[in-house]
Structure formats: structure tokens, C-alpha cells
mmCIF file of C-alpha atoms in Angstrom:
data_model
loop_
_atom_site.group_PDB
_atom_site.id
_atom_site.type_symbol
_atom_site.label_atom_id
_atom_site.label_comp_id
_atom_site.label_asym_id
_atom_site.label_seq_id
_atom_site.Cartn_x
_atom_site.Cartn_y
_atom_site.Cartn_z
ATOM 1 C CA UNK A 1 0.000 0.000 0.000
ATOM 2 C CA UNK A 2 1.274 3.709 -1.029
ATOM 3 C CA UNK A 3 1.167 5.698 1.982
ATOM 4 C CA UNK A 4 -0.903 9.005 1.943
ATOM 5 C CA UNK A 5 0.800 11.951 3.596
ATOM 6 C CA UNK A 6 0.617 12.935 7.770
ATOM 7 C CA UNK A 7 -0.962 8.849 8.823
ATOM 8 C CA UNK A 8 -1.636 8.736 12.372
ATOM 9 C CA UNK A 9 0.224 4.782 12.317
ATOM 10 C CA UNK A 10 -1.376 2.805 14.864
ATOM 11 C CA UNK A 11 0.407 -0.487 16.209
ATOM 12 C CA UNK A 12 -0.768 -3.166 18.683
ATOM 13 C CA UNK A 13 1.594 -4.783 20.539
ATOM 14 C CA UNK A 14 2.548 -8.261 20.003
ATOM 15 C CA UNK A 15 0.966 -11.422 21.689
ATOM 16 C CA UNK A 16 1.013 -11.985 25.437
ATOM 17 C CA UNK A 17 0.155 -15.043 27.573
ATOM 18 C CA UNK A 18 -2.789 -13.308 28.351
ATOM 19 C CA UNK A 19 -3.867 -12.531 24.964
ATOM 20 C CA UNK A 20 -3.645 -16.072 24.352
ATOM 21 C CA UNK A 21 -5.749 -17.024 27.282
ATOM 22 C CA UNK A 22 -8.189 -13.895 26.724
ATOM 23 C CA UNK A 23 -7.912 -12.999 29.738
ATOM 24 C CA UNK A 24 -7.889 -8.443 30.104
ATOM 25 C CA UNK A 25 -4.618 -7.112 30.642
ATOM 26 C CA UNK A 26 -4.655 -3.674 31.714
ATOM 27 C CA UNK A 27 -2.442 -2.474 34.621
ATOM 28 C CA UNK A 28 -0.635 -6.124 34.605
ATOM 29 C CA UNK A 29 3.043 -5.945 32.572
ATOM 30 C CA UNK A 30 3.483 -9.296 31.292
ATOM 31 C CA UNK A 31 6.017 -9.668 28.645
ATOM 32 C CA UNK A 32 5.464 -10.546 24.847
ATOM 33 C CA UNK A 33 5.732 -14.538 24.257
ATOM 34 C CA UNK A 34 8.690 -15.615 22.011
ATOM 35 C CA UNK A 35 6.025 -15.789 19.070
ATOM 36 C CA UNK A 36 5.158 -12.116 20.244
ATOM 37 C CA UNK A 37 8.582 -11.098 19.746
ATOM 38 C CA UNK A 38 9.086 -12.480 15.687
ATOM 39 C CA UNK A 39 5.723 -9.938 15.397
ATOM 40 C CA UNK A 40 7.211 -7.275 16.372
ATOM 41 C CA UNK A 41 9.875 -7.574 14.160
ATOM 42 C CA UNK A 42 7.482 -8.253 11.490
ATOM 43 C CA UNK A 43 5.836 -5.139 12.118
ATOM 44 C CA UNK A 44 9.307 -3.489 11.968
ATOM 45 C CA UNK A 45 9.530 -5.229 8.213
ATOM 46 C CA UNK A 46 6.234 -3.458 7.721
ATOM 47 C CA UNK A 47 7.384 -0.088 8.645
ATOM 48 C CA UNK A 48 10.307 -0.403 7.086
ATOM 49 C CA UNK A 49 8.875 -0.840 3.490
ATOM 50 C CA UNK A 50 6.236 2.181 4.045
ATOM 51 C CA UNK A 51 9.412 4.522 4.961
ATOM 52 C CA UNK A 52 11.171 3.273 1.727
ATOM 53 C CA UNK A 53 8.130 3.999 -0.217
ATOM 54 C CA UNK A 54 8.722 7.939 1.033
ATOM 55 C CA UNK A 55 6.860 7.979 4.477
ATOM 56 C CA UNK A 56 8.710 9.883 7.238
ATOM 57 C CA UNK A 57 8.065 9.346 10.707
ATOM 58 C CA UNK A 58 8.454 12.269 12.626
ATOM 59 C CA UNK A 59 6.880 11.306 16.198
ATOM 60 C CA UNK A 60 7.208 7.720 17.692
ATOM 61 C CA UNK A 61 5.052 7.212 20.862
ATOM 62 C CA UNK A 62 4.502 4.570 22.937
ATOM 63 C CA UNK A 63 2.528 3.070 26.002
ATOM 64 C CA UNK A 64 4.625 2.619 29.069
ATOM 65 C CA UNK A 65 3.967 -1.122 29.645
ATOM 66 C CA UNK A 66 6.489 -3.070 28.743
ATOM 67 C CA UNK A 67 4.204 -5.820 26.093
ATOM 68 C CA UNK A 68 4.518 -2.199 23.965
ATOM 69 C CA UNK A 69 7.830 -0.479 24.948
ATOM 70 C CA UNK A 70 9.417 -4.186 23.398
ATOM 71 C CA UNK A 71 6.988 -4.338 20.349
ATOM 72 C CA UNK A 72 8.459 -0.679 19.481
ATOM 73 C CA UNK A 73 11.883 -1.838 20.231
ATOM 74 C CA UNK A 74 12.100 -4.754 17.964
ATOM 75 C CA UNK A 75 10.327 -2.728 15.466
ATOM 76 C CA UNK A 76 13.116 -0.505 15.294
ATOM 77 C CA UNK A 77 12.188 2.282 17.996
ATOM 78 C CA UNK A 78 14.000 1.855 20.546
ATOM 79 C CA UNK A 79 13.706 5.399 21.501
ATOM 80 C CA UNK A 80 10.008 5.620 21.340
ATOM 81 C CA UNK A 81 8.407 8.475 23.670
ATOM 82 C CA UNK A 82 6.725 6.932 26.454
ATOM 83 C CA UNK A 83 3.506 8.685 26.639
ATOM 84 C CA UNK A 84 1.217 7.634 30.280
ATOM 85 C CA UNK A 85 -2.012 8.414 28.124
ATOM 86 C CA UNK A 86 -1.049 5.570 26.227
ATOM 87 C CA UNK A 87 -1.813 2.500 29.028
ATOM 88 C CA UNK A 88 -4.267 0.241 28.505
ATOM 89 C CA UNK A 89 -7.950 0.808 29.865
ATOM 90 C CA UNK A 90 -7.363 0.249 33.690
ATOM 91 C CA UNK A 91 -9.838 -2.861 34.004
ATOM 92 C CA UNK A 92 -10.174 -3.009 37.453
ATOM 93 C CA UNK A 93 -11.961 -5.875 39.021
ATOM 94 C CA UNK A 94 -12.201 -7.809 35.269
ATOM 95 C CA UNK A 95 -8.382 -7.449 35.418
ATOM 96 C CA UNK A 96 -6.894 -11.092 34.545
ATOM 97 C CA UNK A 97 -10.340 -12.260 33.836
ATOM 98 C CA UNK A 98 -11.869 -13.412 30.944
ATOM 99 C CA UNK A 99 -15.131 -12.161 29.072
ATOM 100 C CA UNK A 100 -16.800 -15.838 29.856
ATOM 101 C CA UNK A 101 -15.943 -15.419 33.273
ATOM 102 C CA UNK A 102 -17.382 -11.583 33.696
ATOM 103 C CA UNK A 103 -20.594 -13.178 31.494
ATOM 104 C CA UNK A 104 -20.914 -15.946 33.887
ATOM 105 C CA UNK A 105 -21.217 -14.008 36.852
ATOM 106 C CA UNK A 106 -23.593 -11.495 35.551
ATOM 107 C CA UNK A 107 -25.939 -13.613 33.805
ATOM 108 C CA UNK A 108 -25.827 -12.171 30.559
ATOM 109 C CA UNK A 109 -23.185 -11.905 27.980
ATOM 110 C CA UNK A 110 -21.066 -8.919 28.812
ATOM 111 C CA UNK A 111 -20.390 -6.229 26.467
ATOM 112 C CA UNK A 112 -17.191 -4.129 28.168
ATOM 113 C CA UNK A 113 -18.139 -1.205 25.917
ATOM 114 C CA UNK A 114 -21.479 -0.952 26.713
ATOM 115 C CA UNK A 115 -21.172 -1.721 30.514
ATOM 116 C CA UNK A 116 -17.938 -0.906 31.439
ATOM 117 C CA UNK A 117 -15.549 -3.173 33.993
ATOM 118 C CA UNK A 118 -17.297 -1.468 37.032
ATOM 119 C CA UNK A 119 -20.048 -4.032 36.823
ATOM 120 C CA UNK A 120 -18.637 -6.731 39.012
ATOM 121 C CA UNK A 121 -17.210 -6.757 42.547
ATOM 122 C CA UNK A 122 -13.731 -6.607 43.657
ATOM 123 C CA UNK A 123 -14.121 -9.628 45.855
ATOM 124 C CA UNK A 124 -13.775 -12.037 42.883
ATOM 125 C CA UNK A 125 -11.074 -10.570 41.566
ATOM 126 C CA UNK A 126 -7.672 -12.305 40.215
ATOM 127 C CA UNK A 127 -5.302 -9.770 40.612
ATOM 128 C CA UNK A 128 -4.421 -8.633 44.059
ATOM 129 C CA UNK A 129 -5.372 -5.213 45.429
ATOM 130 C CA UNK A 130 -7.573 -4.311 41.660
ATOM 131 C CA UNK A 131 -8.287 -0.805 41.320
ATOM 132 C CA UNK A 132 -11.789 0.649 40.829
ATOM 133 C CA UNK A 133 -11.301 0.577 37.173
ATOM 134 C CA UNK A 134 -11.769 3.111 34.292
ATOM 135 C CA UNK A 135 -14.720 4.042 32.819
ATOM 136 C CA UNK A 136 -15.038 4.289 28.788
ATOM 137 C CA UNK A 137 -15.057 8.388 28.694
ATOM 138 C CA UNK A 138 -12.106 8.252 30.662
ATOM 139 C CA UNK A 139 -9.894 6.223 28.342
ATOM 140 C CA UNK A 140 -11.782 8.547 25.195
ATOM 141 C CA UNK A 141 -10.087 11.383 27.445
ATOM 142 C CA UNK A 142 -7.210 9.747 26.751
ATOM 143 C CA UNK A 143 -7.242 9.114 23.874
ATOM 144 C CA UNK A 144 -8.614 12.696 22.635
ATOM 145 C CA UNK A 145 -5.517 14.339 25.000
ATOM 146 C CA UNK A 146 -3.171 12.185 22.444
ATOM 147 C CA UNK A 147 -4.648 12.744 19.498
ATOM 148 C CA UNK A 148 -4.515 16.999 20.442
ATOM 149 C CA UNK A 149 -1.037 16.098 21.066
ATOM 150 C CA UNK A 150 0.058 15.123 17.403
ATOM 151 C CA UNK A 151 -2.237 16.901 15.621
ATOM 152 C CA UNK A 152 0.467 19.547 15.128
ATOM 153 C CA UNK A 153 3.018 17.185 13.391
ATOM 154 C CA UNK A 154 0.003 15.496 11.351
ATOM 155 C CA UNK A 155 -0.986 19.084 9.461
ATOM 156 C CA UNK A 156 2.543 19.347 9.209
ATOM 157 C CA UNK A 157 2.712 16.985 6.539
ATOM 158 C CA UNK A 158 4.537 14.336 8.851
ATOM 159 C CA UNK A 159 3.499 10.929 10.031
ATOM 160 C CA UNK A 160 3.363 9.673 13.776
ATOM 161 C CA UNK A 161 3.831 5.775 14.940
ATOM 162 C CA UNK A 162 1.601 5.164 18.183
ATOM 163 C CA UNK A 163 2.619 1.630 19.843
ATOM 164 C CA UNK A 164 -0.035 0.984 22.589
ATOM 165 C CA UNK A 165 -3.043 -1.448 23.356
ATOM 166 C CA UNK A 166 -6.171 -2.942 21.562
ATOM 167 C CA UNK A 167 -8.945 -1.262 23.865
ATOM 168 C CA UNK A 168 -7.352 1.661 23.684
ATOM 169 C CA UNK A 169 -6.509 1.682 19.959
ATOM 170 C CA UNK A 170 -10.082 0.703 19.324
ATOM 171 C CA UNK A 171 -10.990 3.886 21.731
ATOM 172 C CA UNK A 172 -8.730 6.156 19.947
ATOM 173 C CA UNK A 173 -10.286 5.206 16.490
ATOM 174 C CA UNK A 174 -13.363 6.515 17.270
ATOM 175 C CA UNK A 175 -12.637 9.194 18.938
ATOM 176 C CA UNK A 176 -10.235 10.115 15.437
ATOM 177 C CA UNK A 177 -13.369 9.555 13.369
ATOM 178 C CA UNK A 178 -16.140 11.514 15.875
ATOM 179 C CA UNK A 179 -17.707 8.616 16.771
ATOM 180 C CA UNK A 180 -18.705 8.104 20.356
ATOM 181 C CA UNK A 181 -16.457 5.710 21.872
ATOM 182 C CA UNK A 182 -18.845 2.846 22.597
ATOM 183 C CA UNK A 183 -17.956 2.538 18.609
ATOM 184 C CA UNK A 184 -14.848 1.058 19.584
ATOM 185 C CA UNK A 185 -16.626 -2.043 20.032
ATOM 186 C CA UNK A 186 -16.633 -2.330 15.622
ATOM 187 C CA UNK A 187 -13.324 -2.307 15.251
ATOM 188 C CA UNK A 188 -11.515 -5.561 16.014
ATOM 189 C CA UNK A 189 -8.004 -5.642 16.368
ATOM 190 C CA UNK A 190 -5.500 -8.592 16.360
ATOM 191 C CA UNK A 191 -1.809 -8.138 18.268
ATOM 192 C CA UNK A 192 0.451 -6.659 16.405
ATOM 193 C CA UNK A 193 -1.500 -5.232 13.548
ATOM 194 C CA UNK A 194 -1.246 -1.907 12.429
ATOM 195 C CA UNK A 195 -4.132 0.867 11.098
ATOM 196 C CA UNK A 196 -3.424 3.616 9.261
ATOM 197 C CA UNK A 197 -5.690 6.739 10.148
ATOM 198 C CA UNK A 198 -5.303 9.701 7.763
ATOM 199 C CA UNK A 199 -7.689 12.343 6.253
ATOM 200 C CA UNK A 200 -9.036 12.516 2.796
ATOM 201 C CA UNK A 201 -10.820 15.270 1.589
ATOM 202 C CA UNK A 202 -10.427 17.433 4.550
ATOM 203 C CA UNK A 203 -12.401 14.626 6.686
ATOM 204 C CA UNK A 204 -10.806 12.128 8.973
ATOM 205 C CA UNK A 205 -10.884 8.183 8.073
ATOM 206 C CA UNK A 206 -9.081 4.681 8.341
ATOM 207 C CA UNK A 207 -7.080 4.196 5.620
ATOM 208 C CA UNK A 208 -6.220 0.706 6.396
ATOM 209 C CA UNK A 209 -7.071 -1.117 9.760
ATOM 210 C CA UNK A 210 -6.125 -4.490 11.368
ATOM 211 C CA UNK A 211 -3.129 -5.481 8.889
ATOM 212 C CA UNK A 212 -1.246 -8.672 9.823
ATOM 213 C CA UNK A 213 2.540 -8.112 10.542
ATOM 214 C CA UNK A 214 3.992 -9.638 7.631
#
């Protein structure tokens, strides 16, 4: 794919244990699985060939967990800005938990973007000492603070790289397009895929989403 001018590149990080399992990783900082590691470099492959095809990346930011600091690394950034806006959505009491476990104990299949994590008590949960959790217009906060942070590079003709999480990526998607953030819930994302958000005709839009890393 021919890049257009000033993407907003965004990167999941490569697989976990607990992407394997399913189970929500959000404040936890587990480390990429060897198989997580050869994605990241993948994605670094990927990169590689849209900067030889004339795209320059001026900004490279990146969660501060370490399942995203490594992804950037092995993609080639080792010096990635560490940006706290970045983290995961803080999942509280359905941190280390699965959505068939959450579903189980409320009855009903549980939609995360629709009824938050605060929906379950703290007494079942996996994780010592969980915290209360984020709600959804908290990480769109987020994600609106970053987006307001590049926006300056982007209508300067410049590309930036953004290596964080799938929630939040999914957030930060619609929140790029004006869609309310529930809207997250449409956009699937696999580890270490990457989305290219752009504008066309003066209007924001994805320009690719969910590519595999190789």
C-alpha cells in the first residue's frame, strides 16, 4: 500500500500469555511470548517498506507497559516516547479475567463497551489489590488528549507511529473519526496489527485497519 501523507500509524503490541488465554490485561506488565517477539519484528519489516516507499516518521510514541515499549523496540524504535495516556484501559476488578468469566457471573453476555468493567465486585477478583477501574469516557479522554497532542506534526505533513493497546486503539479510532467511543466495540483488532488513520478530503478516516505483521 502507497502511503498518503501525515498517517496517524497505529500499532498493537505483540501477543502476550494473556492474549492467548483472553484474559484483560490492563495495569498487569506481562512480557510478549517468544512468538510475540518475531511480530514485532514483522511489524518493523512493515514499517520499514512504508518509509522506503517515502513515508517519514516524525513522532514515535509509545505506552509505558512493557508488552509495547518491546513491540516498538524490535520494530526498530528503541527510543520511542513513552507517553502515560497511552496504558491500557485500567480494568479493574475484570483485570486477569476473561469475558466468559465476567458473562458468567452477571448472567448475561457482557459487552465491556457498553457496561464498562465497574459491573462486578472486587471480591472475585484475580489480581491482588484491583483498582476501581476506568470508565469508557475516561480512556476517550485519553485518547482525545493524544490525538490533540500530534495533531500539530500530522498538518505538518509528517506521520506519527503510536505503539499501545487494543482497547485503547479501538478507543482512539473513534474518537479520530467523531464517533462516540462505545464505537470502539466495531473495530476488532488482532496483536500486532497496524491501522493507518489519515484524512481525505479534509475529513478524517481509516485508511487501512487491522493489517497482519507480515
Amino acid at each position: 500500500m502507497t502511503p498518503s501523507p501525515a498517517q496517524l500509524v497505529l500499532v498493537r503490541h505483540g501477543e502476550t500469555a494473556w492474549t492467548l488465554s483472553g484474559q484483560h490485561t490492563g495495569t498487569t506488565d506481562l512480557p510478549l511470548t517468544a512468538a510475540g517477539e518475531d511480530q514485532a519484528r514483522a511489524v518493523g519489516r512493515r514499517l520499514e517498506d512504508q518509509a522506503e516507499k517515502g513515508q517519514t516518521f516524525a513522532t514515535v510514541l509509545t505506552s509505558p507497559r512493557a508488552r509495547a515499549r518491546r513491540t516498538a523496540s524490535l520494530a526498530g524504535f528503541p527510543d520511542a516516547l513513552v507517553v502515560p495516556d497511552l496504558v491500557e484501559w485500567d480494568y479493574g476488578p475484570v483485570e486477569g479475567r476473561t469475558s466468559d468469566e465476567v458473562s458468567d457471573e452477571l448472567g448475561h453476555d457482557w459487552d465491556i463497551f457498553r457496561e464498562g468493567v465497574q459491573v462486578v465486585s472486587t471480591d472475585n477478583a484475580v489480581v491482588e489489590n484491583p483498582t476501581p477501574g476506568e470508565t469508557l469516557d475516561e480512556v476517550a479522554a485519553r485518547a482525545r488528549r493524544v490525538i490533540a497532542s500530534v495533531q500539530a506534526t500530522l498538518a505538518g505533513g509528517e506521520s506519527v507511529i503510536v505503539f499501545a493497546h487494543g482497547h485503547l486503539l479501538r478507543v482512539l479510532c473513534a474518537v479520530w473519526l467523531g464517533l462516540p467511543p462505545t464505537s470502539g466495540e466495531l473495530f476488532e483488532l488482532d496483536t500486532a496489527a497496524t491501522c493507518l488513520l489519515g484524512s481525505t478530503h479534509d475529513r478524517r478516516s481509516v485508511q487501512a485497519w487491522n493489517l497482519p505483521p507480515a
